[in-house]
Amino acid sequence: MSLGALTMTAGHFAMAFDATFLLALVLLVIGAGLLRGNLMPQIRALYAAGDRRLGDAFQVYTFCVNVGAFIAPIASGTMAKYYGWHAGFAVAGVGMLIGLVWYLAGSRYLPAQVPPRQSGPAGPLSAADRRNVWLLAMIWPFSVAFWTAQAQVWNVYSLWVRDHIDMVVGGFAVPIPWLQSLDGLAPAFEAPLLILLWRWQARRGAEPDSLRKLATGCLIFAGSTILLALVPTTARGTIWLPVVFHLLSNLGAMFFAPVTHALFAARAPERWRGTLIGVDMMAVAVASLISGPMGGWYTRVSPPLFWTVTAAIPAVAGVVLLALRRPLRAFGGPDPLVEASSARPLRAGAAMTVQRMYFDKSALPARPAKRSDT
């Protein structure tokens, strides 16, 4: 974690100089792999096995990531506007340093890590572990399908908005990046609402299982993308349509992305956890490779057809997930994020500090005394 943060910090500072641009890209790629590949396993380590609040923790994690995604372009972009992009990248490096200091200050709350050489020889995977690995492998293609559609928001969406949406409101031309900034802001409001909704459903025994949440996320995202296909090619659409798209598509993403991360973290065998979470994140990379050629298709077809096909990808994934939900549940066994006991203790003291600060303590289920670290 610390090495990854320092490497990314060096990468951002290297971006401030033209001569070190390529070195900066290498440092940022390596640093991001070290950072993200170890951060999510640490979130999993905060919770005892079977603690269903792990799903809530990944919602909070996604909430924090998206708040950062909303603030970062404002801070770096403002600095770049008045002092140049070199200063903007330097501000990003300062932000990474601040985040590292914050992480190190709170590291005393993390569970102790046993070096692999001291943990003893690894035995063979149990039958349950093997089932979990196979289940995650079967879920992974659905993640690729979801992120393939999502990647078009990073790909051709800005061109489409430029050409087909009236961005003038009250005489003011709204910058296109302002719409995309909603992707950082919307989850900040939607994540807490989803956590409260699922807790309310859990108290009534009606919380959907993880596979149903994933399918719901795919279908919501597909529905939001269909809205883009409704804009005619002969006239510009209203700016409120992409606003609604961003709100709904992010709601779909909040059903899908945090739940996928939590499911991989919960079901992965302990010694494979970091690797399998890395495989989970590779779905975004594979989807990006697919979305590139797919984005080139945008120039050869009408926008309504392009967005309809884009919407069909997560729609089909959602329908297939719903159809396979029962056999997948029968194969994988109880859902560790929903069906396990919610009374399992947290690890390492203040693991739920963020959630207790953000939500009413009365919303948390009762739990026994915390486990001793000794």
CSV table of C-alpha atoms in Angstrom, one decimal:
chain,number,residue,atom,x,y,z
A,1,MET,CA,0.0,0.0,0.0
A,2,SER,CA,2.6,2.6,1.1
A,3,LEU,CA,4.9,1.6,-1.7
A,4,GLY,CA,2.1,2.0,-4.2
A,5,ALA,CA,1.1,5.4,-2.9
A,6,LEU,CA,4.7,6.6,-2.9
A,7,THR,CA,5.2,5.3,-6.5
A,8,MET,CA,2.0,7.1,-7.6
A,9,THR,CA,3.1,10.3,-5.9
A,10,ALA,CA,6.4,10.1,-7.7
A,11,GLY,CA,4.5,9.6,-10.9
A,12,HIS,CA,2.3,12.7,-10.4
A,13,PHE,CA,5.4,14.8,-9.6
A,14,ALA,CA,7.1,13.4,-12.7
A,15,MET,CA,4.1,14.5,-14.8
A,16,ALA,CA,5.0,18.0,-13.9
A,17,PHE,CA,8.0,17.9,-16.2
A,18,ASP,CA,8.0,17.2,-19.9
A,19,ALA,CA,11.2,15.2,-19.9
A,20,THR,CA,9.9,12.6,-17.4
A,21,PHE,CA,6.5,12.1,-19.0
A,22,LEU,CA,7.0,8.5,-20.0
A,23,LEU,CA,8.6,7.7,-16.7
A,24,ALA,CA,5.6,9.2,-15.0
A,25,LEU,CA,3.2,6.9,-16.9
A,26,VAL,CA,5.2,3.9,-15.9
A,27,LEU,CA,5.3,5.0,-12.2
A,28,LEU,CA,1.5,5.7,-12.2
A,29,VAL,CA,0.7,2.3,-13.7
A,30,ILE,CA,2.9,0.4,-11.3
A,31,GLY,CA,1.8,2.5,-8.3
A,32,ALA,CA,-1.9,2.0,-9.1
A,33,GLY,CA,-1.4,-1.8,-9.3
A,34,LEU,CA,0.3,-1.9,-5.9
A,35,LEU,CA,-2.2,0.5,-4.3
A,36,ARG,CA,-5.5,-0.8,-5.5
A,37,GLY,CA,-4.4,-4.5,-5.6
A,38,ASN,CA,-3.8,-4.3,-1.8
A,39,LEU,CA,-6.3,-1.8,-0.6
A,40,MET,CA,-9.4,-4.0,-1.2
A,41,PRO,CA,-7.9,-7.1,0.5
A,42,GLN,CA,-7.2,-4.8,3.5
A,43,ILE,CA,-10.9,-3.8,3.6
A,44,ARG,CA,-11.8,-7.5,3.6
A,45,ALA,CA,-9.3,-8.1,6.5
A,46,LEU,CA,-11.2,-5.7,8.7
A,47,TYR,CA,-14.1,-8.1,9.0
A,48,ALA,CA,-14.4,-11.6,10.3
A,49,ALA,CA,-15.5,-14.3,7.9
A,50,GLY,CA,-19.3,-14.2,7.3
A,51,ASP,CA,-19.8,-10.6,8.4
A,52,ARG,CA,-22.5,-9.3,6.0
A,53,ARG,CA,-21.5,-5.7,6.7
A,54,LEU,CA,-18.5,-6.3,4.3
A,55,GLY,CA,-20.9,-5.3,1.5
A,56,ASP,CA,-21.6,-2.0,3.2
A,57,ALA,CA,-17.9,-1.4,3.7
A,58,PHE,CA,-17.3,-1.6,-0.1
A,59,GLN,CA,-20.2,0.8,-0.7
A,60,VAL,CA,-18.4,3.2,1.7
A,61,TYR,CA,-15.1,2.6,-0.1
A,62,THR,CA,-16.8,3.3,-3.5
A,63,PHE,CA,-18.4,6.4,-1.9
A,64,CYS,CA,-14.9,7.7,-0.9
A,65,VAL,CA,-13.4,6.9,-4.2
A,66,ASN,CA,-16.1,8.9,-6.1
A,67,VAL,CA,-15.9,11.9,-3.8
A,68,GLY,CA,-12.2,12.0,-4.6
A,69,ALA,CA,-13.0,11.6,-8.3
A,70,PHE,CA,-15.3,14.6,-8.0
A,71,ILE,CA,-12.8,16.8,-6.0
A,72,ALA,CA,-9.6,15.9,-7.9
A,73,PRO,CA,-10.4,17.4,-11.3
A,74,ILE,CA,-11.7,20.6,-9.7
A,75,ALA,CA,-8.5,21.0,-7.7
A,76,SER,CA,-6.0,20.0,-10.4
A,77,GLY,CA,-8.0,21.6,-13.2
A,78,THR,CA,-8.3,25.0,-11.4
A,79,MET,CA,-4.5,25.0,-10.7
A,80,ALA,CA,-3.8,24.0,-14.3
A,81,LYS,CA,-6.1,26.9,-15.6
A,82,TYR,CA,-4.2,29.6,-13.7
A,83,TYR,CA,-0.7,28.1,-13.3
A,84,GLY,CA,-0.4,25.5,-16.1
A,85,TRP,CA,-0.8,21.7,-16.3
A,86,HIS,CA,2.7,21.2,-14.7
A,87,ALA,CA,1.3,22.8,-11.5
A,88,GLY,CA,-1.9,20.8,-11.8
A,89,PHE,CA,0.0,17.5,-11.8
A,90,ALA,CA,2.1,18.6,-8.9
A,91,VAL,CA,-1.1,19.3,-6.9
A,92,ALA,CA,-2.1,15.6,-7.6
A,93,GLY,CA,1.2,14.5,-6.1
A,94,VAL,CA,0.5,16.6,-3.0
A,95,GLY,CA,-2.9,15.0,-2.8
A,96,MET,CA,-1.4,11.5,-2.9
A,97,LEU,CA,1.0,12.5,-0.1
A,98,ILE,CA,-1.9,13.7,2.0
A,99,GLY,CA,-3.7,10.5,1.4
A,100,LEU,CA,-0.6,8.5,2.4
A,101,VAL,CA,-0.2,10.4,5.6
A,102,TRP,CA,-3.9,9.8,6.5
A,103,TYR,CA,-3.5,6.1,5.7
A,104,LEU,CA,-0.4,5.7,7.9
A,105,ALA,CA,-2.0,7.6,10.7
A,106,GLY,CA,-4.9,5.2,10.7
A,107,SER,CA,-2.9,2.1,10.1
A,108,ARG,CA,-2.9,1.2,13.8
A,109,TYR,CA,-6.5,0.1,13.3
A,110,LEU,CA,-5.6,-2.4,10.7
A,111,PRO,CA,-5.1,-6.1,11.6
A,112,ALA,CA,-1.6,-7.3,11.8
A,113,GLN,CA,-0.3,-8.9,8.6
A,114,VAL,CA,1.7,-12.2,8.8
A,115,PRO,CA,4.5,-12.3,6.2
A,116,PRO,CA,4.0,-15.2,3.8
A,117,ARG,CA,7.3,-16.9,4.9
A,118,GLN,CA,6.0,-17.0,8.5
A,119,SER,CA,2.5,-18.3,7.7
A,120,GLY,CA,3.6,-21.8,7.0
A,121,PRO,CA,3.2,-24.0,3.9
A,122,ALA,CA,-0.1,-23.6,2.1
A,123,GLY,CA,-2.3,-26.6,2.1
A,124,PRO,CA,-4.6,-27.6,-0.8
A,125,LEU,CA,-7.8,-25.7,-1.3
A,126,SER,CA,-10.9,-27.1,0.4
A,127,ALA,CA,-13.9,-28.2,-1.6
A,128,ALA,CA,-15.7,-25.0,-0.6
A,129,ASP,CA,-12.7,-22.9,-1.7
A,130,ARG,CA,-12.7,-24.5,-5.1
A,131,ARG,CA,-16.4,-23.9,-5.5
A,132,ASN,CA,-15.9,-20.3,-4.6
A,133,VAL,CA,-13.2,-19.9,-7.2
A,134,TRP,CA,-15.3,-21.5,-9.9
A,135,LEU,CA,-18.3,-19.3,-8.9
A,136,LEU,CA,-16.1,-16.1,-9.2
A,137,ALA,CA,-14.9,-17.3,-12.6
A,138,MET,CA,-18.5,-17.7,-13.7
A,139,ILE,CA,-19.4,-14.2,-12.5
A,140,TRP,CA,-16.4,-12.5,-14.1
A,141,PRO,CA,-17.7,-12.4,-17.7
A,142,PHE,CA,-20.8,-10.5,-16.4
A,143,SER,CA,-18.4,-7.9,-15.0
A,144,VAL,CA,-16.7,-7.6,-18.3
A,145,ALA,CA,-20.1,-7.1,-20.0
A,146,PHE,CA,-21.0,-4.3,-17.5
A,147,TRP,CA,-17.8,-2.5,-17.8
A,148,THR,CA,-17.8,-2.7,-21.6
A,149,ALA,CA,-21.0,-0.6,-21.7
A,150,GLN,CA,-19.7,1.6,-18.9
A,151,ALA,CA,-16.5,2.3,-20.7
A,152,GLN,CA,-18.4,4.1,-23.5
A,153,VAL,CA,-19.1,6.9,-21.0
A,154,TRP,CA,-15.3,7.4,-21.0
A,155,ASN,CA,-15.0,6.8,-24.7
A,156,VAL,CA,-17.5,8.3,-27.2
A,157,TYR,CA,-20.0,9.9,-24.8
A,158,SER,CA,-18.3,13.3,-24.8
A,159,LEU,CA,-18.4,13.4,-28.6
A,160,TRP,CA,-22.1,12.4,-28.6
A,161,VAL,CA,-22.9,15.2,-26.1
A,162,ARG,CA,-21.0,17.7,-28.1
A,163,ASP,CA,-22.9,16.9,-31.3
A,164,HIS,CA,-26.4,16.1,-30.0
A,165,ILE,CA,-27.2,17.9,-26.8
A,166,ASP,CA,-28.0,21.5,-26.3
A,167,MET,CA,-25.6,22.5,-23.5
A,168,VAL,CA,-26.7,26.1,-23.2
A,169,VAL,CA,-28.7,26.9,-20.0
A,170,GLY,CA,-29.9,30.5,-19.5
A,171,GLY,CA,-27.4,31.8,-22.0
A,172,PHE,CA,-24.5,29.9,-20.2
A,173,ALA,CA,-22.7,27.2,-22.2
A,174,VAL,CA,-22.2,24.3,-19.7
A,175,PRO,CA,-18.8,22.6,-20.1
A,176,ILE,CA,-19.2,18.9,-21.1
A,177,PRO,CA,-16.8,17.8,-18.2
A,178,TRP,CA,-19.4,19.2,-15.8
A,179,LEU,CA,-21.8,16.4,-16.8
A,180,GLN,CA,-19.1,13.8,-16.3
A,181,SER,CA,-18.4,15.2,-12.9
A,182,LEU,CA,-21.8,13.9,-11.9
A,183,ASP,CA,-20.1,10.4,-12.0
A,184,GLY,CA,-18.2,11.5,-8.9
A,185,LEU,CA,-21.0,13.3,-7.2
A,186,ALA,CA,-24.0,11.0,-7.7
A,187,PRO,CA,-22.6,8.0,-5.8
A,188,ALA,CA,-21.9,10.2,-2.8
A,189,PHE,CA,-25.7,10.4,-2.4
A,190,GLU,CA,-26.7,7.1,-3.8
A,191,ALA,CA,-24.4,4.8,-1.7
A,192,PRO,CA,-25.8,5.9,1.7
A,193,LEU,CA,-29.3,5.4,0.4
A,194,LEU,CA,-28.6,1.9,-0.9
A,195,ILE,CA,-27.0,0.9,2.4
A,196,LEU,CA,-30.0,2.1,4.4
A,197,LEU,CA,-32.4,0.4,1.9
A,198,TRP,CA,-30.6,-2.9,2.1
A,199,ARG,CA,-30.4,-2.7,5.9
A,200,TRP,CA,-34.2,-2.0,6.0
A,201,GLN,CA,-34.8,-5.0,3.7
A,202,ALA,CA,-32.5,-7.2,5.8
A,203,ARG,CA,-34.4,-6.4,9.0
A,204,ARG,CA,-37.5,-7.7,7.2
A,205,GLY,CA,-35.8,-10.7,5.6
A,206,ALA,CA,-36.2,-9.3,2.1
A,207,GLU,CA,-32.7,-8.1,1.2
A,208,PRO,CA,-31.8,-9.3,-2.4
A,209,ASP,CA,-28.9,-11.6,-2.7
A,210,SER,CA,-25.7,-10.5,-4.4
A,211,LEU,CA,-26.5,-12.0,-7.7
A,212,ARG,CA,-29.8,-10.3,-7.8
A,213,LYS,CA,-28.1,-7.0,-7.0
A,214,LEU,CA,-25.6,-7.5,-9.8
A,215,ALA,CA,-28.4,-8.3,-12.2
A,216,THR,CA,-30.4,-5.2,-11.0
A,217,GLY,CA,-27.3,-3.0,-11.6
A,218,CYS,CA,-26.9,-4.3,-15.1
A,219,LEU,CA,-30.6,-3.7,-15.9
A,220,ILE,CA,-30.6,-0.2,-14.4
A,221,PHE,CA,-27.5,0.7,-16.4
A,222,ALA,CA,-29.0,-0.6,-19.6
A,223,GLY,CA,-32.2,1.4,-19.0
A,224,SER,CA,-30.2,4.6,-18.5
A,225,THR,CA,-28.3,4.0,-21.7
A,226,ILE,CA,-31.5,3.5,-23.7
A,227,LEU,CA,-32.3,7.2,-22.7
A,228,LEU,CA,-29.4,8.3,-24.9
A,229,ALA,CA,-30.8,6.4,-27.9
A,230,LEU,CA,-34.0,8.4,-27.6
A,231,VAL,CA,-32.4,11.6,-28.7
A,232,PRO,CA,-33.3,12.3,-32.4
A,233,THR,CA,-30.5,12.9,-34.9
A,234,THR,CA,-32.4,15.8,-36.4
A,235,ALA,CA,-32.4,18.0,-33.4
A,236,ARG,CA,-30.4,18.6,-30.2
A,237,GLY,CA,-31.7,17.0,-27.0
A,238,THR,CA,-32.2,18.8,-23.7
A,239,ILE,CA,-29.4,18.8,-21.2
A,240,TRP,CA,-31.6,17.2,-18.6
A,241,LEU,CA,-31.6,13.9,-20.4
A,242,PRO,CA,-27.9,13.3,-19.9
A,243,VAL,CA,-28.2,14.5,-16.3
A,244,VAL,CA,-30.9,11.8,-15.7
A,245,PHE,CA,-28.6,9.3,-17.5
A,246,HIS,CA,-25.7,10.0,-15.1
A,247,LEU,CA,-27.9,9.7,-12.0
A,248,LEU,CA,-29.4,6.4,-13.2
A,249,SER,CA,-26.3,4.9,-14.6
A,250,ASN,CA,-24.4,5.6,-11.4
A,251,LEU,CA,-27.2,4.0,-9.4
A,252,GLY,CA,-26.7,0.9,-11.6
A,253,ALA,CA,-23.0,1.1,-11.0
A,254,MET,CA,-23.5,1.3,-7.2
A,255,PHE,CA,-25.6,-1.9,-7.4
A,256,PHE,CA,-22.9,-3.6,-9.4
A,257,ALA,CA,-19.3,-2.5,-8.7
A,258,PRO,CA,-19.2,-2.4,-4.9
A,259,VAL,CA,-21.1,-5.7,-4.7
A,260,THR,CA,-18.7,-7.4,-7.2
A,261,HIS,CA,-15.7,-6.2,-5.2
A,262,ALA,CA,-17.2,-7.4,-2.0
A,263,LEU,CA,-18.2,-10.7,-3.4
A,264,PHE,CA,-14.7,-11.4,-4.7
A,265,ALA,CA,-13.2,-10.3,-1.4
A,266,ALA,CA,-15.6,-12.5,0.6
A,267,ARG,CA,-15.4,-15.7,-1.5
A,268,ALA,CA,-11.8,-15.7,-2.5
A,269,PRO,CA,-9.6,-18.1,-0.5
A,270,GLU,CA,-7.5,-16.2,1.9
A,271,ARG,CA,-4.1,-16.9,0.2
A,272,TRP,CA,-5.6,-16.1,-3.2
A,273,ARG,CA,-7.5,-13.1,-2.2
A,274,GLY,CA,-5.2,-10.4,-3.5
A,275,THR,CA,-4.8,-12.3,-6.8
A,276,LEU,CA,-8.5,-12.8,-7.3
A,277,ILE,CA,-9.3,-9.2,-6.5
A,278,GLY,CA,-6.8,-8.3,-9.1
A,279,VAL,CA,-8.6,-10.6,-11.6
A,280,ASP,CA,-11.8,-8.8,-10.6
A,281,MET,CA,-10.2,-5.4,-11.5
A,282,MET,CA,-8.9,-6.9,-14.8
A,283,ALA,CA,-12.5,-7.0,-16.0
A,284,VAL,CA,-12.2,-3.2,-16.4
A,285,ALA,CA,-9.0,-3.6,-18.5
A,286,VAL,CA,-10.5,-6.2,-20.7
A,287,ALA,CA,-13.7,-4.2,-21.2
A,288,SER,CA,-11.6,-1.2,-22.1
A,289,LEU,CA,-9.9,-3.2,-24.8
A,290,ILE,CA,-13.3,-4.2,-26.2
A,291,SER,CA,-14.8,-0.7,-25.9
A,292,GLY,CA,-12.0,0.8,-28.1
A,293,PRO,CA,-12.9,-0.9,-31.3
A,294,MET,CA,-16.6,-0.7,-30.4
A,295,GLY,CA,-16.2,3.1,-30.1
A,296,GLY,CA,-14.8,3.2,-33.6
A,297,TRP,CA,-18.1,1.7,-34.7
A,298,TYR,CA,-19.8,4.8,-33.5
A,299,THR,CA,-18.6,6.7,-36.6
A,300,ARG,CA,-20.3,4.2,-39.0
A,301,VAL,CA,-23.8,3.9,-37.5
A,302,SER,CA,-26.5,6.2,-36.2
A,303,PRO,CA,-26.1,7.3,-32.5
A,304,PRO,CA,-29.5,5.7,-31.6
A,305,LEU,CA,-28.3,2.3,-32.9
A,306,PHE,CA,-25.0,2.6,-31.2
A,307,TRP,CA,-26.5,3.4,-27.8
A,308,THR,CA,-29.2,0.7,-28.3
A,309,VAL,CA,-26.5,-1.9,-28.9
A,310,THR,CA,-24.5,-0.6,-25.9
A,311,ALA,CA,-27.5,-0.9,-23.7
A,312,ALA,CA,-28.2,-4.4,-24.9
A,313,ILE,CA,-24.8,-5.7,-23.5
A,314,PRO,CA,-25.6,-5.1,-19.8
A,315,ALA,CA,-29.3,-5.9,-20.4
A,316,VAL,CA,-28.5,-9.4,-21.7
A,317,ALA,CA,-26.0,-9.8,-18.9
A,318,GLY,CA,-28.7,-8.9,-16.3
A,319,VAL,CA,-31.3,-11.2,-17.8
A,320,VAL,CA,-28.8,-14.1,-18.0
A,321,LEU,CA,-27.8,-13.5,-14.4
A,322,LEU,CA,-31.4,-13.6,-13.2
A,323,ALA,CA,-31.9,-16.8,-15.2
A,324,LEU,CA,-28.8,-18.5,-13.7
A,325,ARG,CA,-29.2,-17.1,-10.2
A,326,ARG,CA,-30.8,-20.2,-8.7
A,327,PRO,CA,-28.3,-22.7,-10.1
A,328,LEU,CA,-25.4,-20.4,-9.2
A,329,ARG,CA,-26.7,-20.0,-5.7
A,330,ALA,CA,-27.1,-23.8,-5.4
A,331,PHE,CA,-23.6,-24.3,-6.6
A,332,GLY,CA,-21.9,-21.6,-4.5
A,333,GLY,CA,-23.9,-22.1,-1.3
A,334,PRO,CA,-25.0,-19.3,1.1
A,335,ASP,CA,-24.3,-15.7,0.1
A,336,PRO,CA,-21.7,-14.4,2.6
A,337,LEU,CA,-22.8,-10.8,2.1
A,338,VAL,CA,-26.5,-11.4,2.8
A,339,GLU,CA,-27.3,-14.8,4.3
A,340,ALA,CA,-24.5,-15.0,6.9
A,341,SER,CA,-25.0,-13.9,10.4
A,342,SER,CA,-24.8,-10.1,10.8
A,343,ALA,CA,-23.6,-10.5,14.4
A,344,ARG,CA,-20.0,-11.4,13.6
A,345,PRO,CA,-17.5,-9.1,15.2
A,346,LEU,CA,-15.3,-6.6,13.4
A,347,ARG,CA,-11.6,-7.1,13.4
A,348,ALA,CA,-9.0,-4.7,14.8
A,349,GLY,CA,-11.0,-2.2,16.9
A,350,ALA,CA,-12.3,0.7,14.9
A,351,ALA,CA,-12.9,-1.0,11.6
A,352,MET,CA,-16.4,0.5,11.3
A,353,THR,CA,-15.4,4.1,12.3
A,354,VAL,CA,-16.4,5.5,8.9
A,355,GLN,CA,-19.8,3.9,8.9
A,356,ARG,CA,-20.5,4.8,12.5
A,357,MET,CA,-19.7,8.4,11.7
A,358,TYR,CA,-21.8,8.5,8.6
A,359,PHE,CA,-24.8,6.5,9.7
A,360,ASP,CA,-26.9,6.3,12.8
A,361,LYS,CA,-25.5,3.7,15.2
A,362,SER,CA,-29.0,2.4,15.7
A,363,ALA,CA,-29.0,1.1,12.1
A,364,LEU,CA,-26.2,-1.3,13.0
A,365,PRO,CA,-27.1,-4.8,14.1
A,366,ALA,CA,-26.2,-5.9,17.6
A,367,ARG,CA,-22.9,-7.7,18.0
A,368,PRO,CA,-20.9,-9.3,20.7
A,369,ALA,CA,-17.7,-8.0,22.2
A,370,LYS,CA,-14.8,-7.4,19.9
A,371,ARG,CA,-12.3,-10.0,19.3
A,372,SER,CA,-9.0,-9.6,21.1
A,373,ASP,CA,-5.9,-9.2,19.0
A,374,THR,CA,-3.8,-11.2,21.5
